[in-house]
Structure formats: structure tokens, C-alpha cells
Amino acid sequence: MYQKILNKETKVALIGLGYVGLPIALAFARKVSVIGFDINEKRLEMMRNGIDPSEELEKSEFEGCDITFTSSIEELKQASFFIIAVPTPIDEHNLPDLKPLIGASKSVGAALKPGDVVVYESTVYPGCTEEDCIPVLEEVSGLKYIQDFKVGYSPERINPGDKEHTLSKITKVVSGCDDESLDLIADVYRIVVDAGVFKAASIKVAEAAKIIENTQRDVNIALMNELSIIFNKAGINTYDVLEAAGTKWNFLKFVPGLVGGHCIGVDPYYLTYKAKEMGYHSQGYKLWPRH
């Protein structure tokens, strides 16, 4: 499949063209043939005209790209390598809302063929890909996991507004359901990621790595905010304190501020949800998000 993708004999599909999916779709489209799939026709029409609905990308970044923007399952069937990058929010009870993820899985399932590969990028709790998403792919497609199609997980690391840490410059964590799929997924991502890939030990390990990346940031930013309040009351400049503490080799240089990005304040709830499902009532929720 890798060679067919390079030769444009088959296509890569991006499902979900938000601030995560669109940059990935365009990066691939500069090298191979891509289908950009979304259910929002208004957004699709904007992208067909070189306009990023998220206002992150310039019009010039659409130029020279071999990409078709569509909501058609029939067109989606032209792809063999599917990347799902839809939102994974929480509901009013701070529980994971998997409706976008399940909906995307149904769309891909309807387009799935023997030999195809599906990679999830959406942030989820460990086990979600295998326990929640793959059964949907099997049910809708009528195909058998591993026997007929392969699945992997590669957590997104898109940082909106950051022009330095872009897709090509950040190491891409990849995982697959077996050695064959892992190697293929790694090779396909190397097409657009100059920084290289890291092969995680399993799909669950890759899912967990993404969760703790954001949870760690959330906890540390929260700590800096609390310290800032204390130092302010004591008449101490917080940044002077951080500059002094930062001279120690193992000090983590976080600063006070907003818990930036949609996922930072959301992802920890996915982890505590899974912990509770396994019978462990994590106390971590006391540390995050403070809305």
C-alpha cells in the first residue's frame, strides 16, 4: 500500500477537517493524493475556496495540493488509508462524548475495503480505539478486524497558532494492531513528518501517552497559577521566582496562564473516566480543570 500511496494509485483520507485534521490533510496533499472528508458542507465549501474555517492556515497553504474536499461516502471509498481526527469533547457531566468519534467510525466503516488501514488521531482514553471504535468499523463494514483491515493510533500533536512546532517538526508517535500495520503506518507518516516517528509498544500505550502529555501540562499550569496567587499576596514577582528556580537542571519551566487549548482542560476527564470504569476512583480530578 505504501508504494501505491506514493504513486497516487490510491488515496489517503482525512476524516474531520478542523484545526487538527486540515493541516494534516494539506501536508499529505503536497506529496500524495488526499480526500478531505467532513460532514459540514459550509466548511467544505470554504476549504474548496482555499479558506481555513479555523483561521489558522493561509490561503497559500492550499496551493499545489492534490486534495478533494467532500462529504460523500462514495468518494471516501477511493482511499485505502484513513486518518480520523474528529473532536473528542466532554458532556455537561464531564463524561467523554464519543458521538463524533463513533460517527466518523461509521462513515469510514461504510467505505472500508479488505486491505485498508484506519488510524485514529483523536484524543481518547486507553482502550477506546479497540473497545469502542473497532467494533463499529466491523459492524458497518461487515469485515473482520486484523483479518480484513488493520487499525492504528497516532495521537495528534497540533498546537494551534504555533508556527515553530509544526506537524513536520514534531516526532510522531505511531502504533498499530500488529507489526505489519505498525511498519506501514510509520512509513506513511514519514512522508510528511521530517522529525521522524516513534513506534509505541501498543495502541493503548499510544493512547495513554497522549492523555498524560496534556494532563501533565494541565497540572503544572494549575500549580503555577496557585503559586502566582500566593507570591502576589506576599509581594513577590512570580517571574523572578521562576527565573531563579529555572537555574536548576531538572526544574520544569512552566509559567502562570490559561490552560491553553481545548484538549488540555478536557483530556484528564477521559483518564479519570477510564480509571473509574476499571474500579479505581482517581483523586487527580481535584487538581484539574478549574473552570
PDB file of C-alpha atoms in Angstrom:
ATOM      1  CA  MET A   1       0.000   0.000   0.000  1.00  0.00           C
ATOM      2  CA  TYR A   2       2.816   2.424   0.825  1.00  0.00           C
ATOM      3  CA  GLN A   3       4.109   2.401  -2.736  1.00  0.00           C
ATOM      4  CA  LYS A   4       0.597   2.771  -4.123  1.00  0.00           C
ATOM      5  CA  ILE A   5       0.099   5.853  -1.951  1.00  0.00           C
ATOM      6  CA  LEU A   6       3.375   7.343  -3.187  1.00  0.00           C
ATOM      7  CA  ASN A   7       2.423   6.578  -6.797  1.00  0.00           C
ATOM      8  CA  LYS A   8      -1.046   8.088  -6.274  1.00  0.00           C
ATOM      9  CA  GLU A   9      -2.650   4.776  -7.186  1.00  0.00           C
ATOM     10  CA  THR A  10      -4.692   5.024  -4.012  1.00  0.00           C
ATOM     11  CA  LYS A  11      -5.531   7.864  -1.626  1.00  0.00           C
ATOM     12  CA  VAL A  12      -5.090   8.939   1.963  1.00  0.00           C
ATOM     13  CA  ALA A  13      -8.318  10.166   3.593  1.00  0.00           C
ATOM     14  CA  LEU A  14      -8.612  12.636   6.477  1.00  0.00           C
ATOM     15  CA  ILE A  15     -11.897  12.408   8.345  1.00  0.00           C
ATOM     16  CA  GLY A  16     -12.587  15.581  10.306  1.00  0.00           C
ATOM     17  CA  LEU A  17     -11.100  18.801   8.919  1.00  0.00           C
ATOM     18  CA  GLY A  18     -10.823  21.005  11.967  1.00  0.00           C
ATOM     19  CA  TYR A  19      -7.669  22.610  13.362  1.00  0.00           C
ATOM     20  CA  VAL A  20      -6.095  19.129  13.618  1.00  0.00           C
ATOM     21  CA  GLY A  21      -7.304  17.347  10.502  1.00  0.00           C
ATOM     22  CA  LEU A  22      -6.918  20.107   7.909  1.00  0.00           C
ATOM     23  CA  PRO A  23      -3.172  20.763   8.414  1.00  0.00           C
ATOM     24  CA  ILE A  24      -2.518  17.019   8.227  1.00  0.00           C
ATOM     25  CA  ALA A  25      -4.644  16.700   5.091  1.00  0.00           C
ATOM     26  CA  LEU A  26      -2.821  19.550   3.344  1.00  0.00           C
ATOM     27  CA  ALA A  27       0.597  18.244   4.398  1.00  0.00           C
ATOM     28  CA  PHE A  28      -0.154  14.883   2.794  1.00  0.00           C
ATOM     29  CA  ALA A  29      -1.768  16.542  -0.227  1.00  0.00           C
ATOM     30  CA  ARG A  30       1.535  18.209  -1.110  1.00  0.00           C
ATOM     31  CA  LYS A  31       3.057  14.741  -1.523  1.00  0.00           C
ATOM     32  CA  VAL A  32       0.223  12.298  -2.317  1.00  0.00           C
ATOM     33  CA  SER A  33      -3.439  12.243  -3.320  1.00  0.00           C
ATOM     34  CA  VAL A  34      -5.842  13.055  -0.495  1.00  0.00           C
ATOM     35  CA  ILE A  35      -9.553  13.023   0.271  1.00  0.00           C
ATOM     36  CA  GLY A  36     -10.621  15.537   2.906  1.00  0.00           C
ATOM     37  CA  PHE A  37     -13.890  14.287   4.419  1.00  0.00           C
ATOM     38  CA  ASP A  38     -16.189  16.305   6.652  1.00  0.00           C
ATOM     39  CA  ILE A  39     -19.939  16.374   7.330  1.00  0.00           C
ATOM     40  CA  ASN A  40     -20.164  20.169   7.388  1.00  0.00           C
ATOM     41  CA  GLU A  41     -20.860  21.349   3.839  1.00  0.00           C
ATOM     42  CA  LYS A  42     -20.419  25.022   4.720  1.00  0.00           C
ATOM     43  CA  ARG A  43     -16.903  24.355   5.974  1.00  0.00           C
ATOM     44  CA  LEU A  44     -16.146  22.168   2.955  1.00  0.00           C
ATOM     45  CA  GLU A  45     -17.121  24.959   0.568  1.00  0.00           C
ATOM     46  CA  MET A  46     -14.806  27.365   2.378  1.00  0.00           C
ATOM     47  CA  MET A  47     -11.926  24.914   2.062  1.00  0.00           C
ATOM     48  CA  ARG A  48     -12.631  24.373  -1.628  1.00  0.00           C
ATOM     49  CA  ASN A  49     -12.054  28.123  -1.948  1.00  0.00           C
ATOM     50  CA  GLY A  50      -8.799  27.990  -0.024  1.00  0.00           C
ATOM     51  CA  ILE A  51     -10.220  29.317   3.231  1.00  0.00           C
ATOM     52  CA  ASP A  52      -9.465  27.665   6.572  1.00  0.00           C
ATOM     53  CA  PRO A  53     -12.622  27.860   8.731  1.00  0.00           C
ATOM     54  CA  SER A  54     -10.413  27.727  11.840  1.00  0.00           C
ATOM     55  CA  GLU A  55      -8.449  30.751  10.562  1.00  0.00           C
ATOM     56  CA  GLU A  56      -5.142  29.027  11.284  1.00  0.00           C
ATOM     57  CA  LEU A  57      -3.840  28.496   7.730  1.00  0.00           C
ATOM     58  CA  GLU A  58      -3.123  30.999   4.971  1.00  0.00           C
ATOM     59  CA  LYS A  59      -4.715  30.614   1.544  1.00  0.00           C
ATOM     60  CA  SER A  60      -1.281  29.904   0.065  1.00  0.00           C
ATOM     61  CA  GLU A  61      -1.105  26.668   2.059  1.00  0.00           C
ATOM     62  CA  PHE A  62      -3.913  25.229  -0.075  1.00  0.00           C
ATOM     63  CA  GLU A  63      -1.979  25.851  -3.291  1.00  0.00           C
ATOM     64  CA  GLY A  64      -0.399  22.921  -5.108  1.00  0.00           C
ATOM     65  CA  CYS A  65      -2.332  20.375  -3.045  1.00  0.00           C
ATOM     66  CA  ASP A  66      -3.861  17.246  -4.569  1.00  0.00           C
ATOM     67  CA  ILE A  67      -6.961  17.139  -2.394  1.00  0.00           C
ATOM     68  CA  THR A  68     -10.701  16.665  -2.831  1.00  0.00           C
ATOM     69  CA  PHE A  69     -12.980  18.097  -0.129  1.00  0.00           C
ATOM     70  CA  THR A  70     -16.139  16.031   0.191  1.00  0.00           C
ATOM     71  CA  SER A  71     -18.920  14.664   2.381  1.00  0.00           C
ATOM     72  CA  SER A  72     -19.567  11.757   0.003  1.00  0.00           C
ATOM     73  CA  ILE A  73     -19.032   8.194   1.237  1.00  0.00           C
ATOM     74  CA  GLU A  74     -18.689   7.098  -2.397  1.00  0.00           C
ATOM     75  CA  GLU A  75     -15.703   9.403  -2.851  1.00  0.00           C
ATOM     76  CA  LEU A  76     -14.315   8.292   0.511  1.00  0.00           C
ATOM     77  CA  LYS A  77     -14.179   4.738  -0.873  1.00  0.00           C
ATOM     78  CA  GLN A  78     -11.332   5.822  -3.165  1.00  0.00           C
ATOM     79  CA  ALA A  79      -8.995   5.855  -0.158  1.00  0.00           C
ATOM     80  CA  SER A  80      -7.161   2.914   1.403  1.00  0.00           C
ATOM     81  CA  PHE A  81      -5.513   4.718   4.332  1.00  0.00           C
ATOM     82  CA  PHE A  82      -7.944   6.541   6.627  1.00  0.00           C
ATOM     83  CA  ILE A  83      -6.948   9.024   9.346  1.00  0.00           C
ATOM     84  CA  ILE A  84      -9.687  10.017  11.798  1.00  0.00           C
ATOM     85  CA  ALA A  85      -9.142  13.373  13.521  1.00  0.00           C
ATOM     86  CA  VAL A  86     -12.518  14.413  14.918  1.00  0.00           C
ATOM     87  CA  PRO A  87     -13.146  16.209  18.233  1.00  0.00           C
ATOM     88  CA  THR A  88     -13.489  14.242  21.455  1.00  0.00           C
ATOM     89  CA  PRO A  89     -15.283  16.604  23.868  1.00  0.00           C
ATOM     90  CA  ILE A  90     -16.910  16.009  27.233  1.00  0.00           C
ATOM     91  CA  ASP A  91     -20.596  16.403  28.079  1.00  0.00           C
ATOM     92  CA  GLU A  92     -22.254  18.506  30.767  1.00  0.00           C
ATOM     93  CA  HIS A  93     -21.389  15.831  33.345  1.00  0.00           C
ATOM     94  CA  ASN A  94     -17.676  15.873  32.399  1.00  0.00           C
ATOM     95  CA  LEU A  95     -18.009  12.444  30.795  1.00  0.00           C
ATOM     96  CA  PRO A  96     -16.432  11.563  27.428  1.00  0.00           C
ATOM     97  CA  ASP A  97     -18.679  12.367  24.472  1.00  0.00           C
ATOM     98  CA  LEU A  98     -17.752   9.846  21.790  1.00  0.00           C
ATOM     99  CA  LYS A  99     -20.537  10.736  19.345  1.00  0.00           C
ATOM    100  CA  PRO A 100     -18.212  12.452  16.822  1.00  0.00           C
ATOM    101  CA  LEU A 101     -15.750   9.560  17.043  1.00  0.00           C
ATOM    102  CA  ILE A 102     -18.424   6.897  16.622  1.00  0.00           C
ATOM    103  CA  GLY A 103     -19.996   8.858  13.759  1.00  0.00           C
ATOM    104  CA  ALA A 104     -16.629   9.078  11.986  1.00  0.00           C
ATOM    105  CA  SER A 105     -16.089   5.357  12.542  1.00  0.00           C
ATOM    106  CA  LYS A 106     -19.437   4.644  10.903  1.00  0.00           C
ATOM    107  CA  SER A 107     -18.522   6.780   7.900  1.00  0.00           C
ATOM    108  CA  VAL A 108     -15.190   5.019   7.486  1.00  0.00           C
ATOM    109  CA  GLY A 109     -16.816   1.643   8.065  1.00  0.00           C
ATOM    110  CA  ALA A 110     -19.145   2.345   5.157  1.00  0.00           C
ATOM    111  CA  ALA A 111     -16.126   2.978   2.920  1.00  0.00           C
ATOM    112  CA  LEU A 112     -13.854   0.240   4.231  1.00  0.00           C
ATOM    113  CA  LYS A 113     -12.444  -2.442   1.908  1.00  0.00           C
ATOM    114  CA  PRO A 114     -10.300  -5.530   2.530  1.00  0.00           C
ATOM    115  CA  GLY A 115      -6.688  -4.482   2.979  1.00  0.00           C
ATOM    116  CA  ASP A 116      -7.474  -0.948   4.201  1.00  0.00           C
ATOM    117  CA  VAL A 117      -5.886   0.715   7.239  1.00  0.00           C
ATOM    118  CA  VAL A 118      -7.577   3.058   9.725  1.00  0.00           C
ATOM    119  CA  VAL A 119      -5.586   5.324  12.051  1.00  0.00           C
ATOM    120  CA  TYR A 120      -7.180   7.292  14.879  1.00  0.00           C
ATOM    121  CA  GLU A 121      -5.661  10.624  15.943  1.00  0.00           C
ATOM    122  CA  SER A 122      -8.461  11.856  18.212  1.00  0.00           C
ATOM    123  CA  THR A 123      -7.553  12.023  21.893  1.00  0.00           C
ATOM    124  CA  VAL A 124      -9.185   9.161  23.797  1.00  0.00           C
ATOM    125  CA  TYR A 125      -8.740   7.082  26.953  1.00  0.00           C
ATOM    126  CA  PRO A 126      -6.611   3.926  26.757  1.00  0.00           C
ATOM    127  CA  GLY A 127      -8.650   1.141  25.184  1.00  0.00           C
ATOM    128  CA  CYS A 128     -11.126   3.345  23.337  1.00  0.00           C
ATOM    129  CA  THR A 129      -9.817   2.551  19.855  1.00  0.00           C
ATOM    130  CA  GLU A 130     -10.051  -1.203  20.349  1.00  0.00           C
ATOM    131  CA  GLU A 131     -13.095  -1.355  22.613  1.00  0.00           C
ATOM    132  CA  ASP A 132     -15.338   1.364  21.182  1.00  0.00           C
ATOM    133  CA  CYS A 133     -14.228   2.162  17.634  1.00  0.00           C
ATOM    134  CA  ILE A 134     -13.159  -1.119  16.053  1.00  0.00           C
ATOM    135  CA  PRO A 135     -16.488  -2.881  16.786  1.00  0.00           C
ATOM    136  CA  VAL A 136     -18.227  -0.054  14.880  1.00  0.00           C
ATOM    137  CA  LEU A 137     -15.872  -0.483  11.919  1.00  0.00           C
ATOM    138  CA  GLU A 138     -16.576  -4.223  11.890  1.00  0.00           C
ATOM    139  CA  GLU A 139     -20.329  -3.851  12.223  1.00  0.00           C
ATOM    140  CA  VAL A 140     -20.748  -1.267   9.476  1.00  0.00           C
ATOM    141  CA  SER A 141     -18.228  -2.742   7.031  1.00  0.00           C
ATOM    142  CA  GLY A 142     -19.033  -6.402   7.596  1.00  0.00           C
ATOM    143  CA  LEU A 143     -15.275  -7.008   7.645  1.00  0.00           C
ATOM    144  CA  LYS A 144     -13.109  -8.677  10.283  1.00  0.00           C
ATOM    145  CA  TYR A 145     -10.535  -6.707  12.247  1.00  0.00           C
ATOM    146  CA  ILE A 146      -6.909  -7.738  11.536  1.00  0.00           C
ATOM    147  CA  GLN A 147      -8.034 -10.424   9.104  1.00  0.00           C
ATOM    148  CA  ASP A 148      -9.571  -7.918   6.625  1.00  0.00           C
ATOM    149  CA  PHE A 149      -8.404  -4.492   7.780  1.00  0.00           C
ATOM    150  CA  LYS A 150      -5.817  -3.050  10.169  1.00  0.00           C
ATOM    151  CA  VAL A 151      -6.051  -0.275  12.748  1.00  0.00           C
ATOM    152  CA  GLY A 152      -3.553   2.001  14.436  1.00  0.00           C
ATOM    153  CA  TYR A 153      -3.433   5.024  16.710  1.00  0.00           C
ATOM    154  CA  SER A 154      -1.227   8.113  16.324  1.00  0.00           C
ATOM    155  CA  PRO A 155      -2.013  10.930  18.761  1.00  0.00           C
ATOM    156  CA  GLU A 156      -2.254  14.395  17.252  1.00  0.00           C
ATOM    157  CA  ARG A 157       0.244  16.988  18.423  1.00  0.00           C
ATOM    158  CA  ILE A 158      -1.084  20.017  16.574  1.00  0.00           C
ATOM    159  CA  ASN A 159      -0.547  23.232  18.534  1.00  0.00           C
ATOM    160  CA  PRO A 160      -2.841  25.927  17.057  1.00  0.00           C
ATOM    161  CA  GLY A 161      -1.110  29.203  16.333  1.00  0.00           C
ATOM    162  CA  ASP A 162       2.356  27.727  16.837  1.00  0.00           C
ATOM    163  CA  LYS A 163       4.441  28.337  13.703  1.00  0.00           C
ATOM    164  CA  GLU A 164       7.540  26.679  15.183  1.00  0.00           C
ATOM    165  CA  HIS A 165       6.283  23.297  16.406  1.00  0.00           C
ATOM    166  CA  THR A 166       4.522  22.263  13.220  1.00  0.00           C
ATOM    167  CA  LEU A 167       3.486  18.805  12.027  1.00  0.00           C
ATOM    168  CA  SER A 168       6.704  18.107  10.138  1.00  0.00           C
ATOM    169  CA  LYS A 169       8.932  19.182  13.041  1.00  0.00           C
ATOM    170  CA  ILE A 170       7.356  17.136  15.854  1.00  0.00           C
ATOM    171  CA  THR A 171       8.164  13.459  16.394  1.00  0.00           C
ATOM    172  CA  LYS A 172       5.062  11.430  15.549  1.00  0.00           C
ATOM    173  CA  VAL A 173       4.061   8.653  17.921  1.00  0.00           C
ATOM    174  CA  VAL A 174       2.575   5.752  15.971  1.00  0.00           C
ATOM    175  CA  SER A 175       1.118   2.382  16.888  1.00  0.00           C
ATOM    176  CA  GLY A 176      -0.536  -0.494  15.096  1.00  0.00           C
ATOM    177  CA  CYS A 177      -2.513  -3.649  15.770  1.00  0.00           C
ATOM    178  CA  ASP A 178       0.403  -5.805  14.586  1.00  0.00           C
ATOM    179  CA  ASP A 179       3.963  -5.441  13.305  1.00  0.00           C
ATOM    180  CA  GLU A 180       2.874  -5.203   9.675  1.00  0.00           C
ATOM    181  CA  SER A 181       0.437  -2.350  10.297  1.00  0.00           C
ATOM    182  CA  LEU A 182       2.888  -0.570  12.602  1.00  0.00           C
ATOM    183  CA  ASP A 183       5.579  -0.526   9.914  1.00  0.00           C
ATOM    184  CA  LEU A 184       3.131   0.680   7.262  1.00  0.00           C
ATOM    185  CA  ILE A 185       1.672   3.416   9.441  1.00  0.00           C
ATOM    186  CA  ALA A 186       5.172   4.586  10.368  1.00  0.00           C
ATOM    187  CA  ASP A 187       6.200   4.703   6.707  1.00  0.00           C
ATOM    188  CA  VAL A 188       3.109   6.665   5.683  1.00  0.00           C
ATOM    189  CA  TYR A 189       3.594   9.305   8.392  1.00  0.00           C
ATOM    190  CA  ARG A 190       7.257   9.652   7.466  1.00  0.00           C
ATOM    191  CA  ILE A 191       6.030  11.103   4.164  1.00  0.00           C
ATOM    192  CA  VAL A 192       5.083  14.321   5.999  1.00  0.00           C
ATOM    193  CA  VAL A 193       6.968  14.194   9.314  1.00  0.00           C
ATOM    194  CA  ASP A 194      10.614  15.154   8.897  1.00  0.00           C
ATOM    195  CA  ALA A 195      11.296  14.768  12.627  1.00  0.00           C
ATOM    196  CA  GLY A 196      10.651  11.027  12.381  1.00  0.00           C
ATOM    197  CA  VAL A 197       8.350   8.633  14.176  1.00  0.00           C
ATOM    198  CA  PHE A 198       8.348   6.789  17.475  1.00  0.00           C
ATOM    199  CA  LYS A 199       6.836   3.320  17.431  1.00  0.00           C
ATOM    200  CA  ALA A 200       4.800   2.818  20.597  1.00  0.00           C
ATOM    201  CA  ALA A 201       4.551  -0.652  22.102  1.00  0.00           C
ATOM    202  CA  SER A 202       0.799  -0.873  21.530  1.00  0.00           C
ATOM    203  CA  ILE A 203      -2.305   1.113  20.633  1.00  0.00           C
ATOM    204  CA  LYS A 204      -3.164   1.517  24.323  1.00  0.00           C
ATOM    205  CA  VAL A 205       0.312   2.829  25.097  1.00  0.00           C
ATOM    206  CA  ALA A 206      -0.027   5.474  22.368  1.00  0.00           C
ATOM    207  CA  GLU A 207      -3.485   6.460  23.656  1.00  0.00           C
ATOM    208  CA  ALA A 208      -2.155   6.760  27.222  1.00  0.00           C
ATOM    209  CA  ALA A 209       0.873   8.794  26.103  1.00  0.00           C
ATOM    210  CA  LYS A 210      -1.387  11.449  24.597  1.00  0.00           C
ATOM    211  CA  ILE A 211      -3.542  11.646  27.703  1.00  0.00           C
ATOM    212  CA  ILE A 212      -0.611  12.195  30.060  1.00  0.00           C
ATOM    213  CA  GLU A 213       1.026  14.783  27.783  1.00  0.00           C
ATOM    214  CA  ASN A 214      -1.944  17.072  28.280  1.00  0.00           C
ATOM    215  CA  THR A 215      -2.700  16.059  31.873  1.00  0.00           C
ATOM    216  CA  GLN A 216       0.847  16.876  32.902  1.00  0.00           C
ATOM    217  CA  ARG A 217       0.610  20.341  31.341  1.00  0.00           C
ATOM    218  CA  ASP A 218      -2.756  20.937  32.985  1.00  0.00           C
ATOM    219  CA  VAL A 219      -1.500  20.038  36.458  1.00  0.00           C
ATOM    220  CA  ASN A 220       1.713  22.059  36.124  1.00  0.00           C
ATOM    221  CA  ILE A 221       0.000  25.188  34.790  1.00  0.00           C
ATOM    222  CA  ALA A 222      -2.532  24.921  37.619  1.00  0.00           C
ATOM    223  CA  LEU A 223       0.317  24.711  40.128  1.00  0.00           C
ATOM    224  CA  MET A 224       1.974  27.819  38.663  1.00  0.00           C
ATOM    225  CA  ASN A 225      -1.319  29.721  38.880  1.00  0.00           C
ATOM    226  CA  GLU A 226      -1.726  28.801  42.548  1.00  0.00           C
ATOM    227  CA  LEU A 227       1.863  29.768  43.308  1.00  0.00           C
ATOM    228  CA  SER A 228       1.390  33.059  41.477  1.00  0.00           C
ATOM    229  CA  ILE A 229      -1.556  33.949  43.710  1.00  0.00           C
ATOM    230  CA  ILE A 230       0.480  33.166  46.819  1.00  0.00           C
ATOM    231  CA  PHE A 231       3.527  35.109  45.637  1.00  0.00           C
ATOM    232  CA  ASN A 232       1.371  38.085  44.649  1.00  0.00           C
ATOM    233  CA  LYS A 233      -0.088  38.231  48.161  1.00  0.00           C
ATOM    234  CA  ALA A 234       3.453  38.067  49.527  1.00  0.00           C
ATOM    235  CA  GLY A 235       4.575  40.916  47.281  1.00  0.00           C
ATOM    236  CA  ILE A 236       6.912  38.700  45.250  1.00  0.00           C
ATOM    237  CA  ASN A 237       7.247  38.786  41.457  1.00  0.00           C
ATOM    238  CA  THR A 238       6.385  35.291  40.243  1.00  0.00           C
ATOM    239  CA  TYR A 239       8.559  35.558  37.146  1.00  0.00           C
ATOM    240  CA  ASP A 240      11.575  36.495  39.253  1.00  0.00           C
ATOM    241  CA  VAL A 241      10.949  33.346  41.295  1.00  0.00           C
ATOM    242  CA  LEU A 242      10.635  31.183  38.191  1.00  0.00           C
ATOM    243  CA  GLU A 243      13.809  32.660  36.706  1.00  0.00           C
ATOM    244  CA  ALA A 244      15.729  31.785  39.852  1.00  0.00           C
ATOM    245  CA  ALA A 245      14.234  28.297  40.201  1.00  0.00           C
ATOM    246  CA  GLY A 246      14.813  27.676  36.488  1.00  0.00           C
ATOM    247  CA  THR A 247      18.574  27.612  37.029  1.00  0.00           C
ATOM    248  CA  LYS A 248      18.209  24.082  38.486  1.00  0.00           C
ATOM    249  CA  TRP A 249      18.740  21.448  35.780  1.00  0.00           C
ATOM    250  CA  ASN A 250      15.579  19.476  36.465  1.00  0.00           C
ATOM    251  CA  PHE A 251      13.146  22.317  37.130  1.00  0.00           C
ATOM    252  CA  LEU A 252      10.145  22.230  34.774  1.00  0.00           C
ATOM    253  CA  LYS A 253       9.741  25.704  33.306  1.00  0.00           C
ATOM    254  CA  PHE A 254       6.000  26.235  33.352  1.00  0.00           C
ATOM    255  CA  VAL A 255       4.518  29.717  33.787  1.00  0.00           C
ATOM    256  CA  PRO A 256       1.150  31.011  35.008  1.00  0.00           C
ATOM    257  CA  GLY A 257      -1.552  31.392  32.408  1.00  0.00           C
ATOM    258  CA  LEU A 258      -4.651  29.956  30.853  1.00  0.00           C
ATOM    259  CA  VAL A 259      -4.856  26.216  30.411  1.00  0.00           C
ATOM    260  CA  GLY A 260      -4.460  26.717  26.685  1.00  0.00           C
ATOM    261  CA  GLY A 261      -6.219  24.711  24.033  1.00  0.00           C
ATOM    262  CA  HIS A 262      -9.468  22.811  24.031  1.00  0.00           C
ATOM    263  CA  CYS A 263      -7.925  19.467  24.869  1.00  0.00           C
ATOM    264  CA  ILE A 264      -5.837  20.434  27.913  1.00  0.00           C
ATOM    265  CA  GLY A 265      -8.868  21.048  30.114  1.00  0.00           C
ATOM    266  CA  VAL A 266     -10.770  18.076  28.691  1.00  0.00           C
ATOM    267  CA  ASP A 267      -8.369  15.166  28.347  1.00  0.00           C
ATOM    268  CA  PRO A 268      -7.893  14.480  32.085  1.00  0.00           C
ATOM    269  CA  TYR A 269     -11.600  13.645  32.343  1.00  0.00           C
ATOM    270  CA  TYR A 270     -11.084  10.869  29.789  1.00  0.00           C
ATOM    271  CA  LEU A 271      -8.416   9.362  32.038  1.00  0.00           C
ATOM    272  CA  THR A 272     -10.456   9.581  35.244  1.00  0.00           C
ATOM    273  CA  TYR A 273     -13.459   8.113  33.385  1.00  0.00           C
ATOM    274  CA  LYS A 274     -11.427   5.084  32.358  1.00  0.00           C
ATOM    275  CA  ALA A 275      -9.957   4.741  35.837  1.00  0.00           C
ATOM    276  CA  LYS A 276     -13.441   4.699  37.347  1.00  0.00           C
ATOM    277  CA  GLU A 277     -14.568   2.130  34.771  1.00  0.00           C
ATOM    278  CA  MET A 278     -11.733  -0.114  35.965  1.00  0.00           C
ATOM    279  CA  GLY A 279     -12.793   0.308  39.593  1.00  0.00           C
ATOM    280  CA  TYR A 280     -10.274   2.956  40.644  1.00  0.00           C
ATOM    281  CA  HIS A 281     -11.578   6.331  41.794  1.00  0.00           C
ATOM    282  CA  SER A 282      -8.711   8.649  40.897  1.00  0.00           C
ATOM    283  CA  GLN A 283      -8.105  11.639  43.162  1.00  0.00           C
ATOM    284  CA  GLY A 284      -6.485  13.503  40.270  1.00  0.00           C
ATOM    285  CA  TYR A 285      -9.711  15.344  39.463  1.00  0.00           C
ATOM    286  CA  LYS A 286      -9.028  17.573  42.471  1.00  0.00           C
ATOM    287  CA  LEU A 287      -6.043  19.013  40.597  1.00  0.00           C
ATOM    288  CA  TRP A 288      -7.676  19.812  37.260  1.00  0.00           C
ATOM    289  CA  PRO A 289      -9.633  21.678  35.431  1.00  0.00           C
ATOM    290  CA  ARG A 290     -10.572  24.729  37.448  1.00  0.00           C
ATOM    291  CA  HIS A 291     -13.388  26.293  35.402  1.00  0.00           C
TER     292      HIS A 291
END
